[in-house]
PDB file of C-alpha atoms in Angstrom:
ATOM      1  CA  MET A 207      16.123  11.746  15.930  1.00 95.00           C
ATOM      2  CA  ILE A 208      14.242   8.790  14.536  1.00 97.00           C
ATOM      3  CA  THR A 209      16.372   5.752  13.751  1.00 97.00           C
ATOM      4  CA  THR A 210      15.343   2.704  11.753  1.00 98.00           C
ATOM      5  CA  TYR A 211      16.743   0.008   9.509  1.00 98.00           C
ATOM      6  CA  CYS A 212      15.724  -1.095   6.020  1.00 98.00           C
ATOM      7  CA  THR A 213      16.987  -3.728   3.587  1.00 97.00           C
ATOM      8  CA  ASP A 214      16.499  -3.570  -0.175  1.00 96.00           C
ATOM      9  CA  ASN A 215      13.680  -6.124   0.341  1.00 95.00           C
ATOM     10  CA  TYR A 216      11.715  -3.637   2.452  1.00 97.00           C
ATOM     11  CA  TYR A 217      12.183  -0.530   0.341  1.00 98.00           C
ATOM     12  CA  ARG A 218       8.449  -0.049  -0.247  1.00 97.00           C
ATOM     13  CA  TRP A 219       7.992   0.388   3.508  1.00 98.00           C
ATOM     14  CA  ALA A 220      10.608   3.170   3.655  1.00 98.00           C
ATOM     15  CA  GLU A 221       8.537   5.357   1.296  1.00 98.00           C
ATOM     16  CA  LEU A 222       5.403   4.830   3.377  1.00 98.00           C
ATOM     17  CA  PHE A 223       7.324   5.422   6.622  1.00 98.00           C
ATOM     18  CA  LEU A 224       8.652   8.805   5.453  1.00 98.00           C
ATOM     19  CA  ASN A 225       5.446   9.933   3.770  1.00 97.00           C
ATOM     20  CA  SER A 226       3.275   9.122   6.761  1.00 98.00           C
ATOM     21  CA  TRP A 227       5.644  10.746   9.252  1.00 97.00           C
ATOM     22  CA  LYS A 228       5.790  13.875   7.124  1.00 97.00           C
ATOM     23  CA  ALA A 229       1.993  14.069   6.982  1.00 96.00           C
ATOM     24  CA  THR A 230       1.369  13.568  10.705  1.00 96.00           C
ATOM     25  CA  ASN A 231       4.399  14.810  12.616  1.00 96.00           C
ATOM     26  CA  ASP A 232       7.137  17.453  12.553  1.00 94.00           C
ATOM     27  CA  PRO A 233       8.570  17.347   9.019  1.00 94.00           C
ATOM     28  CA  SER A 234      11.843  18.856  10.267  1.00 95.00           C
ATOM     29  CA  GLU A 235      12.565  15.960  12.598  1.00 96.00           C
ATOM     30  CA  LYS A 236      15.875  14.299  11.741  1.00 97.00           C
ATOM     31  CA  ILE A 237      15.425  10.733  10.479  1.00 98.00           C
ATOM     32  CA  CYS A 238      18.301   8.298  10.074  1.00 98.00           C
ATOM     33  CA  ILE A 239      17.691   5.142   8.014  1.00 98.00           C
ATOM     34  CA  ASN A 240      20.477   2.596   7.932  1.00 98.00           C
ATOM     35  CA  THR A 241      19.967   0.769   4.627  1.00 98.00           C
ATOM     36  CA  LEU A 242      21.307  -2.363   3.017  1.00 97.00           C
ATOM     37  CA  ASN A 243      21.957  -2.699  -0.725  1.00 97.00           C
ATOM     38  CA  PHE A 244      19.962   0.342  -1.769  1.00 98.00           C
ATOM     39  CA  THR A 245      20.528   1.659  -5.282  1.00 98.00           C
ATOM     40  CA  GLU A 246      21.442   5.293  -5.865  1.00 97.00           C
ATOM     41  CA  ASN A 247      18.033   5.841  -7.451  1.00 98.00           C
ATOM     42  CA  ARG A 248      16.263   4.574  -4.356  1.00 98.00           C
ATOM     43  CA  ILE A 249      18.364   6.727  -2.075  1.00 98.00           C
ATOM     44  CA  LYS A 250      17.643   9.740  -4.290  1.00 98.00           C
ATOM     45  CA  ARG A 251      13.920   8.992  -4.226  1.00 98.00           C
ATOM     46  CA  LEU A 252      13.767   8.824  -0.444  1.00 98.00           C
ATOM     47  CA  LYS A 253      15.655  12.090  -0.102  1.00 98.00           C
ATOM     48  CA  GLU A 254      13.159  13.692  -2.466  1.00 98.00           C
ATOM     49  CA  ILE A 255      10.357  12.529  -0.169  1.00 97.00           C
ATOM     50  CA  TYR A 256      11.915  13.776   3.071  1.00 98.00           C
ATOM     51  CA  GLU A 257      14.374  16.636   3.355  1.00 96.00           C
ATOM     52  CA  ASN A 258      15.995  16.068   6.765  1.00 97.00           C
ATOM     53  CA  LEU A 259      16.957  12.503   5.998  1.00 98.00           C
ATOM     54  CA  ILE A 260      20.224  10.725   6.721  1.00 98.00           C
ATOM     55  CA  ILE A 261      20.799   7.479   4.808  1.00 98.00           C
ATOM     56  CA  VAL A 262      23.741   5.294   5.734  1.00 97.00           C
ATOM     57  CA  ASN A 263      23.868   2.580   3.045  1.00 97.00           C
ATOM     58  CA  GLU A 264      25.869  -0.606   3.144  1.00 97.00           C
ATOM     59  CA  ASN A 265      26.434  -2.757   0.057  1.00 97.00           C
ATOM     60  CA  MET A 266      26.862  -6.393   0.929  1.00 96.00           C
ATOM     61  CA  ASP A 267      27.451  -9.723  -0.817  1.00 96.00           C
ATOM     62  CA  PHE A 268      25.409 -12.365   1.023  1.00 96.00           C
ATOM     63  CA  LYS A 269      27.607 -15.331   0.035  1.00 96.00           C
ATOM     64  CA  LYS A 270      29.399 -15.483   3.416  1.00 95.00           C
ATOM     65  CA  ILE A 271      26.050 -15.474   5.222  1.00 95.00           C
ATOM     66  CA  TYR A 272      24.231 -18.159   3.261  1.00 96.00           C
ATOM     67  CA  THR A 273      27.357 -20.329   3.292  1.00 96.00           C
ATOM     68  CA  LYS A 274      27.541 -19.992   7.068  1.00 94.00           C
ATOM     69  CA  LEU A 275      23.894 -21.062   7.288  1.00 94.00           C
ATOM     70  CA  GLY A 276      24.470 -24.038   4.992  1.00 94.00           C
ATOM     71  CA  MET A 277      22.267 -22.622   2.243  1.00 95.00           C
ATOM     72  CA  THR A 278      22.622 -22.090  -1.484  1.00 96.00           C
ATOM     73  CA  SER A 279      22.130 -18.658  -2.979  1.00 96.00           C
ATOM     74  CA  VAL A 280      18.779 -19.817  -4.360  1.00 96.00           C
ATOM     75  CA  GLN A 281      17.622 -21.089  -0.975  1.00 95.00           C
ATOM     76  CA  PHE A 282      18.759 -17.872   0.676  1.00 95.00           C
ATOM     77  CA  GLU A 283      16.848 -15.720  -1.805  1.00 94.00           C
ATOM     78  CA  GLN A 284      13.782 -17.918  -1.333  1.00 94.00           C
ATOM     79  CA  SER A 285      14.027 -17.335   2.407  1.00 94.00           C
ATOM     80  CA  ARG A 286      14.527 -13.621   1.817  1.00 93.00           C
ATOM     81  CA  HIS A 287      11.325 -13.579  -0.182  1.00 93.00           C
ATOM     82  CA  GLY A 288       9.576 -15.452   2.603  1.00 90.00           C
ATOM     83  CA  VAL A 289      10.795 -12.897   5.138  1.00 89.00           C
ATOM     84  CA  LYS A 290       9.575 -10.082   2.865  1.00 92.00           C
ATOM     85  CA  GLU A 291       6.111 -11.628   2.931  1.00 91.00           C
ATOM     86  CA  GLY A 292       6.160 -12.321   6.666  1.00 89.00           C
ATOM     87  CA  ILE A 293       6.673 -16.078   6.442  1.00 87.00           C
ATOM     88  CA  ARG A 294       8.885 -16.719   9.452  1.00 82.00           C
ATOM     89  CA  ASN A 295       8.944 -20.348  10.509  1.00 81.00           C
ATOM     90  CA  VAL A 296       9.644 -22.230   7.280  1.00 78.00           C
ATOM     91  CA  GLY A 297      13.023 -23.861   6.822  1.00 79.00           C
ATOM     92  CA  LYS A 298      15.775 -21.458   7.832  1.00 89.00           C
ATOM     93  CA  ASN A 299      13.666 -18.322   7.501  1.00 89.00           C
ATOM     94  CA  ARG A 300      14.018 -17.650  11.241  1.00 89.00           C
ATOM     95  CA  LEU A 301      17.816 -17.530  11.001  1.00 93.00           C
ATOM     96  CA  VAL A 302      17.613 -15.293   7.929  1.00 93.00           C
ATOM     97  CA  ILE A 303      15.335 -12.985   9.926  1.00 91.00           C
ATOM     98  CA  ASN A 304      17.907 -13.096  12.738  1.00 92.00           C
ATOM     99  CA  PHE A 305      20.606 -11.830  10.412  1.00 94.00           C
ATOM    100  CA  PHE A 306      18.623  -8.906   8.957  1.00 94.00           C
ATOM    101  CA  ALA A 307      16.194  -7.956  11.759  1.00 92.00           C
ATOM    102  CA  VAL A 308      18.599  -8.561  14.636  1.00 95.00           C
ATOM    103  CA  ASP A 309      22.316  -8.546  13.780  1.00 95.00           C
ATOM    104  CA  LYS A 310      22.178  -5.846  11.103  1.00 96.00           C
ATOM    105  CA  ARG A 311      19.456  -3.798  12.708  1.00 95.00           C
ATOM    106  CA  VAL A 312      20.843  -3.791  16.247  1.00 97.00           C
ATOM    107  CA  SER A 313      24.349  -2.973  15.010  1.00 96.00           C
ATOM    108  CA  SER A 314      22.874  -0.050  13.050  1.00 96.00           C
ATOM    109  CA  ILE A 315      21.062   1.229  16.161  1.00 96.00           C
ATOM    110  CA  ALA A 316      24.314   0.997  18.157  1.00 96.00           C
ATOM    111  CA  LYS A 317      26.197   2.821  15.434  1.00 96.00           C
ATOM    112  CA  THR A 318      23.621   5.621  15.377  1.00 96.00           C
ATOM    113  CA  VAL A 319      23.406   6.208  19.142  1.00 96.00           C
ATOM    114  CA  ASN A 320      27.175   6.166  19.448  1.00 96.00           C
ATOM    115  CA  GLU A 321      27.706   8.558  16.548  1.00 96.00           C
ATOM    116  CA  TYR A 322      25.033  11.195  17.109  1.00 96.00           C
ATOM    117  CA  LYS A 323      26.056  12.310  20.563  1.00 93.00           C
ATOM    118  CA  ASN A 324      24.289  15.694  20.369  1.00 95.00           C
ATOM    119  CA  GLU A 325      20.780  14.323  19.793  1.00 95.00           C
ATOM    120  CA  LYS A 326      18.397  14.730  22.744  1.00 94.00           C
ATOM    121  CA  TYR A 327      16.637  11.443  22.110  1.00 95.00           C
ATOM    122  CA  PHE A 328      16.227   8.530  19.719  1.00 96.00           C
ATOM    123  CA  ILE A 329      12.869   7.105  18.597  1.00 96.00           C
ATOM    124  CA  GLN A 330      13.828   3.627  17.475  1.00 96.00           C
ATOM    125  CA  CYS A 331      11.222   1.828  15.413  1.00 96.00           C
ATOM    126  CA  ASP A 332      10.533  -0.770  12.735  1.00 97.00           C
ATOM    127  CA  ILE A 333      10.484   0.448   9.137  1.00 97.00           C
ATOM    128  CA  ASP A 334       7.183  -1.281   8.343  1.00 97.00           C
ATOM    129  CA  ILE A 335       4.878   1.003  10.270  1.00 97.00           C
ATOM    130  CA  LEU A 336       2.366   3.721   9.415  1.00 98.00           C
ATOM    131  CA  PHE A 337       2.341   6.969  11.408  1.00 98.00           C
ATOM    132  CA  ARG A 338      -1.262   8.105  11.792  1.00 97.00           C
ATOM    133  CA  LYS A 339      -1.177  10.760  14.524  1.00 95.00           C
ATOM    134  CA  PRO A 340       1.394  12.995  16.246  1.00 94.00           C
ATOM    135  CA  ILE A 341       3.876  11.336  18.580  1.00 93.00           C
ATOM    136  CA  GLU A 342       3.257  12.733  22.068  1.00 84.00           C
ATOM    137  CA  VAL A 343       4.609  10.386  24.701  1.00 72.00           C
ATOM    138  CA  LEU A 344       8.278  11.328  24.801  1.00 77.00           C
ATOM    139  CA  LYS A 345       8.989  12.109  28.466  1.00 74.00           C
ATOM    140  CA  MET A 346      12.438  13.538  28.886  1.00 77.00           C
ATOM    141  CA  ASN A 347      12.614  12.894  32.653  1.00 87.00           C
ATOM    142  CA  TYR A 348      12.785   9.176  31.896  1.00 95.00           C
ATOM    143  CA  ASP A 349      15.645   7.202  30.359  1.00 96.00           C
ATOM    144  CA  ALA A 350      13.431   5.162  28.071  1.00 96.00           C
ATOM    145  CA  GLY A 351       9.893   4.401  27.019  1.00 96.00           C
ATOM    146  CA  LEU A 352       9.308   0.705  26.308  1.00 96.00           C
ATOM    147  CA  ARG A 353       6.420  -1.595  25.466  1.00 95.00           C
ATOM    148  CA  PHE A 354       6.538  -3.940  28.462  1.00 94.00           C
ATOM    149  CA  ARG A 355       4.721  -7.278  28.600  1.00 91.00           C
ATOM    150  CA  PRO A 356       5.622  -8.492  32.142  1.00 90.00           C
ATOM    151  CA  ASP A 357       2.778 -11.019  32.153  1.00 92.00           C
ATOM    152  CA  ARG A 358       4.263 -12.936  29.220  1.00 94.00           C
ATOM    153  CA  GLU A 359       5.856 -16.247  30.156  1.00 94.00           C
ATOM    154  CA  HIS A 360       8.810 -16.138  27.784  1.00 96.00           C
ATOM    155  CA  GLU A 361      11.564 -13.576  28.085  1.00 96.00           C
ATOM    156  CA  CYS A 362      11.594 -12.896  24.351  1.00 95.00           C
ATOM    157  CA  ARG A 363       8.063 -11.498  24.639  1.00 95.00           C
ATOM    158  CA  LYS A 364       8.430  -9.319  27.751  1.00 97.00           C
ATOM    159  CA  ILE A 365       9.543  -6.210  25.830  1.00 97.00           C
ATOM    160  CA  ASN A 366       8.567  -5.442  22.245  1.00 95.00           C
ATOM    161  CA  ILE A 367      11.412  -3.756  20.324  1.00 96.00           C
ATOM    162  CA  GLY A 368       9.379  -2.482  17.364  1.00 95.00           C
ATOM    163  CA  PHE A 369       8.950   0.980  18.871  1.00 96.00           C
ATOM    164  CA  MET A 370      10.857   2.596  21.743  1.00 96.00           C
ATOM    165  CA  PHE A 371      11.966   5.954  23.081  1.00 96.00           C
ATOM    166  CA  LEU A 372      15.559   6.370  24.276  1.00 96.00           C
ATOM    167  CA  LYS A 373      16.766   9.543  25.940  1.00 95.00           C
ATOM    168  CA  ASN A 374      20.323  10.128  24.743  1.00 95.00           C
ATOM    169  CA  ASN A 375      22.377   9.615  27.899  1.00 95.00           C
ATOM    170  CA  LYS A 376      25.081   7.304  29.219  1.00 96.00           C
ATOM    171  CA  LYS A 377      22.559   4.771  30.459  1.00 97.00           C
ATOM    172  CA  THR A 378      20.791   4.272  27.157  1.00 97.00           C
ATOM    173  CA  VAL A 379      24.015   4.231  25.142  1.00 97.00           C
ATOM    174  CA  LYS A 380      25.287   1.501  27.484  1.00 98.00           C
ATOM    175  CA  LEU A 381      21.957  -0.330  27.073  1.00 98.00           C
ATOM    176  CA  VAL A 382      22.288  -0.416  23.301  1.00 98.00           C
ATOM    177  CA  ASN A 383      25.963  -1.410  23.405  1.00 98.00           C
ATOM    178  CA  ASP A 384      25.141  -4.194  25.860  1.00 98.00           C
ATOM    179  CA  TRP A 385      22.347  -5.268  23.533  1.00 98.00           C
ATOM    180  CA  ILE A 386      24.620  -5.768  20.528  1.00 97.00           C
ATOM    181  CA  ASP A 387      27.131  -7.564  22.728  1.00 97.00           C
ATOM    182  CA  VAL A 388      24.461 -10.061  23.793  1.00 98.00           C
ATOM    183  CA  VAL A 389      23.283 -10.464  20.196  1.00 97.00           C
ATOM    184  CA  ASN A 390      26.841 -11.312  19.131  1.00 96.00           C
ATOM    185  CA  SER A 391      27.453 -13.664  22.055  1.00 96.00           C
ATOM    186  CA  VAL A 392      25.968 -16.570  20.072  1.00 96.00           C
ATOM    187  CA  PRO A 393      27.011 -17.034  16.415  1.00 95.00           C
ATOM    188  CA  LEU A 394      24.159 -16.677  13.927  1.00 94.00           C
ATOM    189  CA  GLU A 395      24.338 -20.281  12.741  1.00 93.00           C
ATOM    190  CA  ASN A 396      24.194 -21.631  16.345  1.00 92.00           C
ATOM    191  CA  ARG A 397      21.133 -19.776  17.552  1.00 91.00           C
ATOM    192  CA  GLU A 398      18.120 -21.599  18.916  1.00 82.00           C
ATOM    193  CA  THR A 399      15.073 -21.217  16.695  1.00 85.00           C
ATOM    194  CA  GLU A 400      12.705 -23.631  18.478  1.00 86.00           C
ATOM    195  CA  ASP A 401      13.203 -22.606  22.102  1.00 92.00           C
ATOM    196  CA  LEU A 402      10.121 -20.489  22.843  1.00 93.00           C
ATOM    197  CA  ASN A 403      12.088 -18.443  25.359  1.00 94.00           C
ATOM    198  CA  LYS A 404      14.719 -17.347  22.801  1.00 93.00           C
ATOM    199  CA  LYS A 405      12.870 -17.708  19.500  1.00 91.00           C
ATOM    200  CA  LEU A 406      12.506 -13.938  19.037  1.00 93.00           C
ATOM    201  CA  TRP A 407      16.261 -13.370  19.335  1.00 95.00           C
ATOM    202  CA  GLY A 408      16.136  -9.573  19.036  1.00 96.00           C
ATOM    203  CA  GLN A 409      13.632  -9.224  21.854  1.00 96.00           C
ATOM    204  CA  TYR A 410      15.273 -11.909  24.013  1.00 97.00           C
ATOM    205  CA  THR A 411      18.660 -10.200  23.783  1.00 97.00           C
ATOM    206  CA  PHE A 412      17.181  -6.758  24.415  1.00 98.00           C
ATOM    207  CA  TYR A 413      15.525  -8.095  27.570  1.00 98.00           C
ATOM    208  CA  GLN A 414      18.869  -9.491  28.743  1.00 98.00           C
ATOM    209  CA  ALA A 415      20.511  -6.081  28.154  1.00 98.00           C
ATOM    210  CA  TYR A 416      17.637  -4.359  29.924  1.00 98.00           C
ATOM    211  CA  LYS A 417      18.144  -6.522  33.019  1.00 97.00           C
ATOM    212  CA  MET A 418      21.842  -5.525  33.022  1.00 97.00           C
ATOM    213  CA  ASN A 419      21.014  -1.810  33.309  1.00 97.00           C
ATOM    214  CA  LYS A 420      19.126   0.277  35.838  1.00 95.00           C
ATOM    215  CA  LEU A 421      16.857   2.542  33.820  1.00 96.00           C
ATOM    216  CA  LYS A 422      14.014   4.876  34.750  1.00 96.00           C
ATOM    217  CA  THR A 423      11.351   3.890  32.238  1.00 96.00           C
ATOM    218  CA  PHE A 424       7.739   4.524  31.310  1.00 94.00           C
ATOM    219  CA  VAL A 425       5.352   2.192  29.508  1.00 95.00           C
ATOM    220  CA  ILE A 426       4.342   2.840  25.890  1.00 93.00           C
ATOM    221  CA  SER A 427       0.781   1.877  25.132  1.00 92.00           C
ATOM    222  CA  ASP A 428      -0.314  -0.425  22.329  1.00 93.00           C
ATOM    223  CA  SER A 429      -1.445   2.678  20.477  1.00 95.00           C
ATOM    224  CA  TYR A 430       2.191   3.111  19.365  1.00 95.00           C
ATOM    225  CA  PHE A 431       2.492  -0.331  17.760  1.00 95.00           C
ATOM    226  CA  ASP A 432      -0.980  -1.506  16.865  1.00 96.00           C
ATOM    227  CA  ASN A 433      -1.361  -4.449  14.462  1.00 94.00           C
ATOM    228  CA  GLN A 434      -5.114  -4.557  15.010  1.00 95.00           C
ATOM    229  CA  PHE A 435      -5.490  -1.244  13.139  1.00 97.00           C
ATOM    230  CA  ASN A 436      -7.678   0.601  15.638  1.00 96.00           C
ATOM    231  CA  ASP A 437      -8.710   4.025  14.421  1.00 95.00           C
ATOM    232  CA  LEU A 438      -7.568   5.833  17.584  1.00 95.00           C
ATOM    233  CA  SER A 439      -4.045   4.395  17.481  1.00 97.00           C
ATOM    234  CA  VAL A 440      -1.034   6.588  16.795  1.00 96.00           C
ATOM    235  CA  VAL A 441       1.013   4.007  14.879  1.00 97.00           C
ATOM    236  CA  TRP A 442      -0.139   0.978  12.920  1.00 97.00           C
ATOM    237  CA  SER A 443       2.316  -1.887  12.684  1.00 97.00           C
ATOM    238  CA  ALA A 444       2.588  -4.197   9.665  1.00 95.00           C
ATOM    239  CA  ASN A 445       3.550  -7.037  12.024  1.00 90.00           C
ATOM    240  CA  LYS A 446       0.634  -8.982  10.614  1.00 87.00           C
ATOM    241  CA  ARG A 447      -0.069 -10.817   7.366  1.00 90.00           C
ATOM    242  CA  LEU A 448      -3.372  -9.875   5.765  1.00 92.00           C
ATOM    243  CA  GLY A 449      -4.606 -12.566   3.410  1.00 90.00           C
ATOM    244  CA  GLY A 450      -1.481 -14.608   4.011  1.00 89.00           C
ATOM    245  CA  ASN A 451       1.234 -12.146   2.990  1.00 93.00           C
ATOM    246  CA  LYS A 452       2.661  -8.722   3.798  1.00 94.00           C
ATOM    247  CA  SER A 453       2.062  -7.400   0.296  1.00 96.00           C
ATOM    248  CA  ASN A 454      -1.616  -7.292   1.244  1.00 96.00           C
ATOM    249  CA  THR A 455      -0.703  -5.607   4.520  1.00 97.00           C
ATOM    250  CA  HIS A 456       1.344  -3.020   2.637  1.00 97.00           C
ATOM    251  CA  LYS A 457      -1.528  -2.304   0.303  1.00 97.00           C
ATOM    252  CA  PHE A 458      -3.911  -1.898   3.222  1.00 97.00           C
ATOM    253  CA  LEU A 459      -1.628   0.548   5.051  1.00 97.00           C
ATOM    254  CA  LYS A 460      -0.775   2.422   1.853  1.00 97.00           C
ATOM    255  CA  ASP A 461      -4.491   2.821   1.104  1.00 97.00           C
ATOM    256  CA  GLU A 462      -4.969   4.168   4.621  1.00 97.00           C
ATOM    257  CA  TYR A 463      -2.247   6.710   3.950  1.00 97.00           C
ATOM    258  CA  GLU A 464      -3.608   7.737   0.561  1.00 96.00           C
ATOM    259  CA  ASN A 465      -7.227   8.005   1.708  1.00 95.00           C
ATOM    260  CA  ASN A 466      -6.988   9.315   5.263  1.00 94.00           C
ATOM    261  CA  ILE A 467      -3.529  10.687   6.035  1.00 95.00           C
ATOM    262  CA  ARG A 468      -1.844  12.102   2.962  1.00 90.00           C
ATOM    263  CA  ASN A 469      -3.564  15.494   2.886  1.00 82.00           C
ATOM    264  CA  ARG A 470      -3.422  16.340   6.582  1.00 69.00           C
ATOM    265  CA  ARG A 471      -0.655  18.907   6.032  1.00 61.00           C
TER     266      ARG A 471
END
């Protein structure tokens, strides 16, 4: 099973995600997208694109969140727009990212791995990626496949969480449950956004959970999360702003899909 998370702000990426997987990998693979504030029309559209799709949608009023962060609704929506375009370090954008890309996403991952007990594995990944080639590195004799960066100085950069393999067993379920516990150990409004060691809160907390568990792991290559767009890479990541915003990045990846991937099947 593939598991990912998508807010209403990132809907355009969900279509590209599903279309590119369908064109390059097994179209019968089960995909679970935990969504936030999707309309019925959008849910219907995604299910038309991909047959074996599970969508778990949550409708949420953001007032409690922006009040907690000391923001007005206008300021919150401005930050949401900034996040949509990849602008991270302006005002309280980093805390807004924390809420959507960490709290909501990690809780959705935990919910999925705890609910789908019969799945053999979970491929957990960002929604804003483009599948370009078949996924081939799942090794079932390991507990997990992770993108390690042991040479990085800061703990929040030692493991990238944008793409990972998790064998469905007691160890990995505990890993994910420990992860959400560490995420929740510091209230959203009190999190450090300047400390370079903790700035990427999702990756920092995952690294803490990883250290709490003894896992047999293998290393995933950069080919599975490439934001330099090398032709031989399996997955291209939109974790990069082309021309200053992610709308340009989306257009670039969508053009790649339309011109070079779409008709492979």
